[in-house]
Short mmCIF file of C-alpha atoms and ligand atoms in Angstrom, two decimals:
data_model
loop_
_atom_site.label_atom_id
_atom_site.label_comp_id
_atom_site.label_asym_id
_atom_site.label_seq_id
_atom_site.Cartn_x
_atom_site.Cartn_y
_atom_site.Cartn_z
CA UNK A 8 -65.37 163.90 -183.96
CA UNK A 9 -61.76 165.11 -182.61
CA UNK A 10 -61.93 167.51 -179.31
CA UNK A 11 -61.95 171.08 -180.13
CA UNK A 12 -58.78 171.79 -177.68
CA UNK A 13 -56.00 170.25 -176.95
CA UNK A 14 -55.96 168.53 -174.43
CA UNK A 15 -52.73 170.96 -172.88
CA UNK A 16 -54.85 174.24 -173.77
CA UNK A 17 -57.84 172.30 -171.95
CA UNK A 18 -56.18 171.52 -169.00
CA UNK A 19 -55.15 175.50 -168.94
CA UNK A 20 -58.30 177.02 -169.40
CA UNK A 21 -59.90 174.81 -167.07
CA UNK A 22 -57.66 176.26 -164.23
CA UNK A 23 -60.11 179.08 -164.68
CA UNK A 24 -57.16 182.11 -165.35
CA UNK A 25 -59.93 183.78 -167.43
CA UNK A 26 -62.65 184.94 -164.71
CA UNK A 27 -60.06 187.47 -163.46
CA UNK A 28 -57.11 187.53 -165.99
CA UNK A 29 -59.06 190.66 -167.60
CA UNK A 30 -59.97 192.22 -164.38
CA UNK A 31 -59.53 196.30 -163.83
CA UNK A 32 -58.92 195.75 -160.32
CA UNK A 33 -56.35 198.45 -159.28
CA UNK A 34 -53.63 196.62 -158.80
CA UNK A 35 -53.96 193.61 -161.00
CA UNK A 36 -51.63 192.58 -164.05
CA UNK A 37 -51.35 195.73 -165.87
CA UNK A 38 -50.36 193.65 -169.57
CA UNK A 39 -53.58 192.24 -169.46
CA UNK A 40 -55.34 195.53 -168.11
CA UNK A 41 -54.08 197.18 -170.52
CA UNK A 42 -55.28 194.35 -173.20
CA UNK A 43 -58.55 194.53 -172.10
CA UNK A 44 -58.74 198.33 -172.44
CA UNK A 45 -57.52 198.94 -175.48
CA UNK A 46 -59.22 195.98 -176.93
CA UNK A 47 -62.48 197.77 -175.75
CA UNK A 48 -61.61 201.17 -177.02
CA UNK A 49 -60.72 199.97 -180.29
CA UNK A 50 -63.87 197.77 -180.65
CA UNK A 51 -65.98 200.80 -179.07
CA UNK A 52 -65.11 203.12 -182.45
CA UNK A 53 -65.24 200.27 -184.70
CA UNK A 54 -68.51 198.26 -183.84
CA UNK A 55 -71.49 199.21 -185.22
CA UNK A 56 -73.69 201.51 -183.06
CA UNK A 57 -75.81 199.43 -180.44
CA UNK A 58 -78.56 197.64 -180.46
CA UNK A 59 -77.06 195.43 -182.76
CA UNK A 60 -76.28 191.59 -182.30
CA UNK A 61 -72.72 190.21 -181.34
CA UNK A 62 -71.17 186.72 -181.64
CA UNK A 63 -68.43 186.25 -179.15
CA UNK A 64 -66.50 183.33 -180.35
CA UNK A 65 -63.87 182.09 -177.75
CA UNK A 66 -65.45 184.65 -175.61
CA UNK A 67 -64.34 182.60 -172.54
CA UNK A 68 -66.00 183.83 -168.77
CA UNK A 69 -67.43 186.69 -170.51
CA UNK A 70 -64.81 189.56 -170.28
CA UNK A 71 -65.91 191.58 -173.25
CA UNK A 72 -69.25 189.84 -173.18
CA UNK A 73 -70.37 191.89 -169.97
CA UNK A 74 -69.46 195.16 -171.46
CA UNK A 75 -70.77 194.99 -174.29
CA UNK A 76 -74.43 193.63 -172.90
CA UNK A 77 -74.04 196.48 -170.76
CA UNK A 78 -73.46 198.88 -173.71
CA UNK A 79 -76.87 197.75 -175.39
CA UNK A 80 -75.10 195.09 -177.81
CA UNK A 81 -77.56 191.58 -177.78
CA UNK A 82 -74.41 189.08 -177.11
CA UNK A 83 -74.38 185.42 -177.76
CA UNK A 84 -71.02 183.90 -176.78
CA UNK A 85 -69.54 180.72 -177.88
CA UNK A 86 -66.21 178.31 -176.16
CA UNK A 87 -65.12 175.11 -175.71
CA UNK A 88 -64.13 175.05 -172.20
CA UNK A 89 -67.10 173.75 -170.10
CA UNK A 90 -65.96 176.13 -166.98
CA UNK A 91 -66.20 179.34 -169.44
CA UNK A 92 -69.60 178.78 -170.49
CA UNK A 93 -70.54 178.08 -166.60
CA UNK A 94 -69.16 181.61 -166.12
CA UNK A 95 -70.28 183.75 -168.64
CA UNK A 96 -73.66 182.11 -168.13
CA UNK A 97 -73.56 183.36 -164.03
CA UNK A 98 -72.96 186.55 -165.58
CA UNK A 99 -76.34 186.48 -167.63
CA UNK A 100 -74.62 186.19 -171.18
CA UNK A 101 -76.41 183.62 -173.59
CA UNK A 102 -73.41 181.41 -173.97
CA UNK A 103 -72.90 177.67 -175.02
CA UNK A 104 -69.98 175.11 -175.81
CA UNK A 105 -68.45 175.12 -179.39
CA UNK A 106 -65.94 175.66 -181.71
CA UNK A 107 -65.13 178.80 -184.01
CA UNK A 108 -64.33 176.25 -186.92
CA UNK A 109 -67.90 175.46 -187.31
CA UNK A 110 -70.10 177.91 -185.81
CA UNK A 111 -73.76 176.32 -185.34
CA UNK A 112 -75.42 180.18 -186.53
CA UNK A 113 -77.13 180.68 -189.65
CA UNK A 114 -75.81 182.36 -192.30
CA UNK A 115 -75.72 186.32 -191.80
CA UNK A 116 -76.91 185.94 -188.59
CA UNK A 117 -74.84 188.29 -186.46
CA UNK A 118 -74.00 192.08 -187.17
CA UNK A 119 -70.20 191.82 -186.02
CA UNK A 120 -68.86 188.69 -184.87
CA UNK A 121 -65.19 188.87 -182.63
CA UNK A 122 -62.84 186.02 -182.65
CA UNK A 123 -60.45 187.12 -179.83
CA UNK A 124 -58.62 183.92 -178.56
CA UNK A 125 -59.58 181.35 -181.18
CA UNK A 126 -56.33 181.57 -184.03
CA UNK A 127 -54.03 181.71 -181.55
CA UNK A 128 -55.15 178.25 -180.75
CA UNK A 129 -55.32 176.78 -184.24
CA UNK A 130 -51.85 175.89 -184.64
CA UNK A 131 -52.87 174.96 -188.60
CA UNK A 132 -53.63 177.61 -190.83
CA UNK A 133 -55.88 175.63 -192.94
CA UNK A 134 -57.63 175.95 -189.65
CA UNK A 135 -57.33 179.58 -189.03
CA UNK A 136 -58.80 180.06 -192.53
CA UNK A 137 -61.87 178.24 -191.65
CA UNK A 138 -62.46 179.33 -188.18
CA UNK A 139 -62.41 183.35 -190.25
CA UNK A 140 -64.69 181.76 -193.14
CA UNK A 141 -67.13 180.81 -190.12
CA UNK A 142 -66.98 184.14 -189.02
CA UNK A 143 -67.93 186.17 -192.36
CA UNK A 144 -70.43 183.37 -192.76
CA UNK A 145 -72.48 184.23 -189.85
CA UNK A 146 -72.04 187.94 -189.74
CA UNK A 147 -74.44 189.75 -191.97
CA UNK A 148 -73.42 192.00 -195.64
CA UNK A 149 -72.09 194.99 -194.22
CA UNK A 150 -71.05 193.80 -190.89
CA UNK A 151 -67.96 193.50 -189.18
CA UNK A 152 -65.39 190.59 -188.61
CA UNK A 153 -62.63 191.53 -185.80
CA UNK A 154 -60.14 188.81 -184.73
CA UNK A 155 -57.40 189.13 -182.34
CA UNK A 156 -53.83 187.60 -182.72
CA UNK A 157 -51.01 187.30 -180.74
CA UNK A 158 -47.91 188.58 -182.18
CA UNK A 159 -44.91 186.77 -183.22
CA UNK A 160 -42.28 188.03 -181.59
CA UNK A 161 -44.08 188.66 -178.11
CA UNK A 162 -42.76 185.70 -176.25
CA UNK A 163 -38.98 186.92 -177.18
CA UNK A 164 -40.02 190.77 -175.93
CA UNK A 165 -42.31 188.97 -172.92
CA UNK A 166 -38.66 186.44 -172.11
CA UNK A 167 -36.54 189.79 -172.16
CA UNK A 168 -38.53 191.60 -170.29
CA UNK A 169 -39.37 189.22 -167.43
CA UNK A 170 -36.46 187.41 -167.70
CA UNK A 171 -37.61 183.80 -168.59
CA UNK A 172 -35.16 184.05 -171.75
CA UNK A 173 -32.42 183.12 -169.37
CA UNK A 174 -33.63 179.72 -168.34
CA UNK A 175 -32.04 176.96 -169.37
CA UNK A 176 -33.29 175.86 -172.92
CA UNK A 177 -35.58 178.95 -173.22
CA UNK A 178 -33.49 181.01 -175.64
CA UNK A 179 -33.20 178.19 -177.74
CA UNK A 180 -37.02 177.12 -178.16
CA UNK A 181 -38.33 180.60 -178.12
CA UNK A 182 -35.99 181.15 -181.68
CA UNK A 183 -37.74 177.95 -182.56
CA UNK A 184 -41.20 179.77 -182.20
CA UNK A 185 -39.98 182.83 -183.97
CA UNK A 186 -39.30 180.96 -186.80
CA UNK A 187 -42.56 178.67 -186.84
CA UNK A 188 -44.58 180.66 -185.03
CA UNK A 189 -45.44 177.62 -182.93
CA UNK A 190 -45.01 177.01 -179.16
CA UNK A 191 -45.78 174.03 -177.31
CA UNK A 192 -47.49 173.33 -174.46
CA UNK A 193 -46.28 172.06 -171.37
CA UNK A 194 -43.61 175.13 -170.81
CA UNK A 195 -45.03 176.51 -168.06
CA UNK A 196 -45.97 179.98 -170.22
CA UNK A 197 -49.02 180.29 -171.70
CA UNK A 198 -50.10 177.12 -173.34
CA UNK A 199 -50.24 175.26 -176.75
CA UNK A 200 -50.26 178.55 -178.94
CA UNK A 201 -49.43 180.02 -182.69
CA UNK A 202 -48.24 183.59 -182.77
CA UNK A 203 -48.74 185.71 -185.93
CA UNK A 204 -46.30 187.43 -188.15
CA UNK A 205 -48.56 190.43 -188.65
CA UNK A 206 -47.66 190.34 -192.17
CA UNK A 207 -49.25 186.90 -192.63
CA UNK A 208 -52.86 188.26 -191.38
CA UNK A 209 -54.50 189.77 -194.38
CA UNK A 210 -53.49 186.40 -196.53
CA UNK A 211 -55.40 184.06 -193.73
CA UNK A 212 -58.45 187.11 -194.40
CA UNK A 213 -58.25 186.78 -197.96
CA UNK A 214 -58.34 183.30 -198.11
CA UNK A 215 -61.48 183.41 -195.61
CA UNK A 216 -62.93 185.38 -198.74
CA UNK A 217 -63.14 188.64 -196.27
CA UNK A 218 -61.61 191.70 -197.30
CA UNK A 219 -58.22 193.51 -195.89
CA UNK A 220 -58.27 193.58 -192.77
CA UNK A 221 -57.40 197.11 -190.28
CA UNK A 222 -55.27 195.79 -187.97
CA UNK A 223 -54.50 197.45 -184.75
CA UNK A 224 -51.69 196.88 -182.40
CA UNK A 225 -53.18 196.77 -178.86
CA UNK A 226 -50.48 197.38 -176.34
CA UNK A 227 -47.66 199.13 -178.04
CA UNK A 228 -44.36 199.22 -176.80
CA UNK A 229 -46.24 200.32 -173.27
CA UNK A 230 -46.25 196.69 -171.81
CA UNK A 231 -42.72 195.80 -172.52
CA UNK A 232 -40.97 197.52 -169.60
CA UNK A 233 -44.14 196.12 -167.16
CA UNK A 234 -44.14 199.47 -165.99
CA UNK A 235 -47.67 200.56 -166.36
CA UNK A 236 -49.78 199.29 -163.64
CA UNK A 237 -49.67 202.72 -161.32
CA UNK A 238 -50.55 204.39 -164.62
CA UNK A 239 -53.21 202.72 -165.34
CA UNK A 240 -54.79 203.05 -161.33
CA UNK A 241 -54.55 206.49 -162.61
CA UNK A 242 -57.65 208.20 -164.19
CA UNK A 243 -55.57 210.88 -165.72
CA UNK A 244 -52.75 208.80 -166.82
CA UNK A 245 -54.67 205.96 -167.29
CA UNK A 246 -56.65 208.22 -170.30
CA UNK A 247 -53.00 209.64 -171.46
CA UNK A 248 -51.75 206.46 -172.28
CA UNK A 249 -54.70 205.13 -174.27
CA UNK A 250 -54.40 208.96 -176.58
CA UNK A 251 -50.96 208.00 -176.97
CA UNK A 252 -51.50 204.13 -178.12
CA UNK A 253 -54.15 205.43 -180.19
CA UNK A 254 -51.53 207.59 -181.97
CA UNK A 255 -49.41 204.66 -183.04
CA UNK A 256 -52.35 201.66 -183.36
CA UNK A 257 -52.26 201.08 -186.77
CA UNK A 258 -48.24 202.26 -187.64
CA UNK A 259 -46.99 199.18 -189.80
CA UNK A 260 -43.60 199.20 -188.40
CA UNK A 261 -44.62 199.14 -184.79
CA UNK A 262 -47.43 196.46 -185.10
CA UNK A 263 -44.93 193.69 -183.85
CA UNK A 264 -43.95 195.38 -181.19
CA UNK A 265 -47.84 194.45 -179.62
CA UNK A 266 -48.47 191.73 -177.84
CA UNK A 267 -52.03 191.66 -179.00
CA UNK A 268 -53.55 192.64 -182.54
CA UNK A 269 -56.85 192.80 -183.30
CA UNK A 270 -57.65 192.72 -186.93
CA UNK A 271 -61.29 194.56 -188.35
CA UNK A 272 -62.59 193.83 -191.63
CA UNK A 273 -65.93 194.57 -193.34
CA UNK A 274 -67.82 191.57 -194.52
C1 SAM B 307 -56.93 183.81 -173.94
S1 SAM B 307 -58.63 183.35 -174.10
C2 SAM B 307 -59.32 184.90 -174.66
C3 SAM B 307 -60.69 185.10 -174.14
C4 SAM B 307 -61.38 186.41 -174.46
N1 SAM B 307 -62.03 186.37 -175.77
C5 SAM B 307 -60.45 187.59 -174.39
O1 SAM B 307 -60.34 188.35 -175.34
O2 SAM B 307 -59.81 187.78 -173.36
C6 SAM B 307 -58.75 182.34 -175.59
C7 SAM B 307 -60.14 181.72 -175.69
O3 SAM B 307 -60.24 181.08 -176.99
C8 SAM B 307 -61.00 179.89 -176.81
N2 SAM B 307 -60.76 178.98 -177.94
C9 SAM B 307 -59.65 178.28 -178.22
N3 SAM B 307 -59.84 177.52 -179.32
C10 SAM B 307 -61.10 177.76 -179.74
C11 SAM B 307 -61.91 177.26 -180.81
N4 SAM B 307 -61.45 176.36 -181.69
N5 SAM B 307 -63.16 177.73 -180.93
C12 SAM B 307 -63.65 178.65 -180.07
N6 SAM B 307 -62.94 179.14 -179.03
C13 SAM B 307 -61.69 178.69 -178.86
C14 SAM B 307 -60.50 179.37 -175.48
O4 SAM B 307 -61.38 178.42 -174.91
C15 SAM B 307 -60.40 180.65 -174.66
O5 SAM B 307 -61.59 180.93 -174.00
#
């Protein structure tokens, strides 16, 4: 049987980024602060009301996982990478190696299942598909499918923005990814990935057989200037800037302008 990951996005994840890359520590990297909250607040209107049971597939050290145990949700979590399921097992969640393409759950087993990691690691969409069919296998009539994406054109807006654009042969293979969608590994950003035109989404859920999706841009334009991280130590501000994102989540012609989408369908 071929290994799940590449051996590139392997070799990342084992480097163990995830135990902290989602952390709310004042201070800390305020794109991915601000991807975990809003990933959270959208799932926390959207989810059915706990107890009810959660997959996490691609859950990784357990980011989501913990919060949502601690909500009342019963969480199983699923990933590839060996060190993830050491972690999100020290953290008490019921997690175990595998891959989203062929989930080893029974058939309308779960009440929501999340896929937040997975298709932007299937670089085939034939693979995509499945992983997505997997997921409205396992979740039960009625229940919810939400999978995250990574947007298209977030590595030109991340090279602008921090300035990576610049180096040589940069400009040149990030308008290669823009027009596949594909990046390879190896660059030194991020890993092996595929980025989503988030006009292509709701044809990868149709094919899965799952309905249109609702798909919500996560970040906004508020990570682009990197300018958020005393706003989010911030209580007050912290809580103005999720009402405002909130405002604009779903707005077609800003979707792009996300790093991070999370798409909901009912199965
Ligand atoms: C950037 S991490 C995201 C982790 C976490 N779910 C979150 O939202 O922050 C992507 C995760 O997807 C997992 N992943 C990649 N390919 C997968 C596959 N085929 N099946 C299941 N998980 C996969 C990786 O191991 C990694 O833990």
């Amino acid at each position: 049987m071929e290994p799940v990951l590449d051996p590139d996005v392997l070799a990342f994840y084992e480097r163990g980024g995830e135990e902290t890359r989602l952390s709310q520590e004042p201070g800390g990297p305020a794109d991915s602060r601000l991807e975990f909250l809003r990933t959270r607040d959208v799932l926390r209107r959207v989810l059915p009301a706990p107890p009810a049971r959660v997959f996490d597939v691609g859950g990784a050290a357990g980011a989501h996982a913990v919060w949502l145990a601690a909500d009342g949700y019963e969480v199983e979590l699923l990933d590839p990478v060996p060190l993830h399921v050491r972690q999100a097992r020290a953290k008490g969640i019921a997690a175990r190696q595998g891959d989203a393409r062929r989930l080893p759950r029974r058939d309308a087993s779960f009440d929501a299942v999340l896929m937040l990691g997975p298709l932007y690691h299937l670089p085939e969409r034939a693979d995509r598909v499945l992983a997505l069919a997997e997921a409205r296998r396992v979740a039960r009539p009625g229940g919810l499918v939400a999978a995250a994406t990574i947007s298209r054109w977030a590595p030109l807006h991340d090279g602008l923005v921090r300035g990576f654009l610049f180096a040589p042969g940069r400009l040149d293979a990030t308008l290669e990814t823009l027009r596949t969608g594909h990046q390879d590994g190896g660059t030194g950003l991020f890993t092996e990935a595929y980025f989503h035109d988030p006009a292509d989404i709701a044809g990868e859920f149709a094919e899965a057989g799952l309905g249109a999706p609702v798909t919500y841009g996560l970040e906004g334009a508020a990570w682009l200037p990197g300018g958020m991280r005393d706003r989010l130590d911030d209580p007050e501000q912290r809580e103005a800037v999720l009402t405002a994102l909130r405002v604009v989540e779903t707005e077609p012609s800003l979707l792009g302008a996300s790093a991070h989408l999370l798409s909901v369908a009912t199965v």
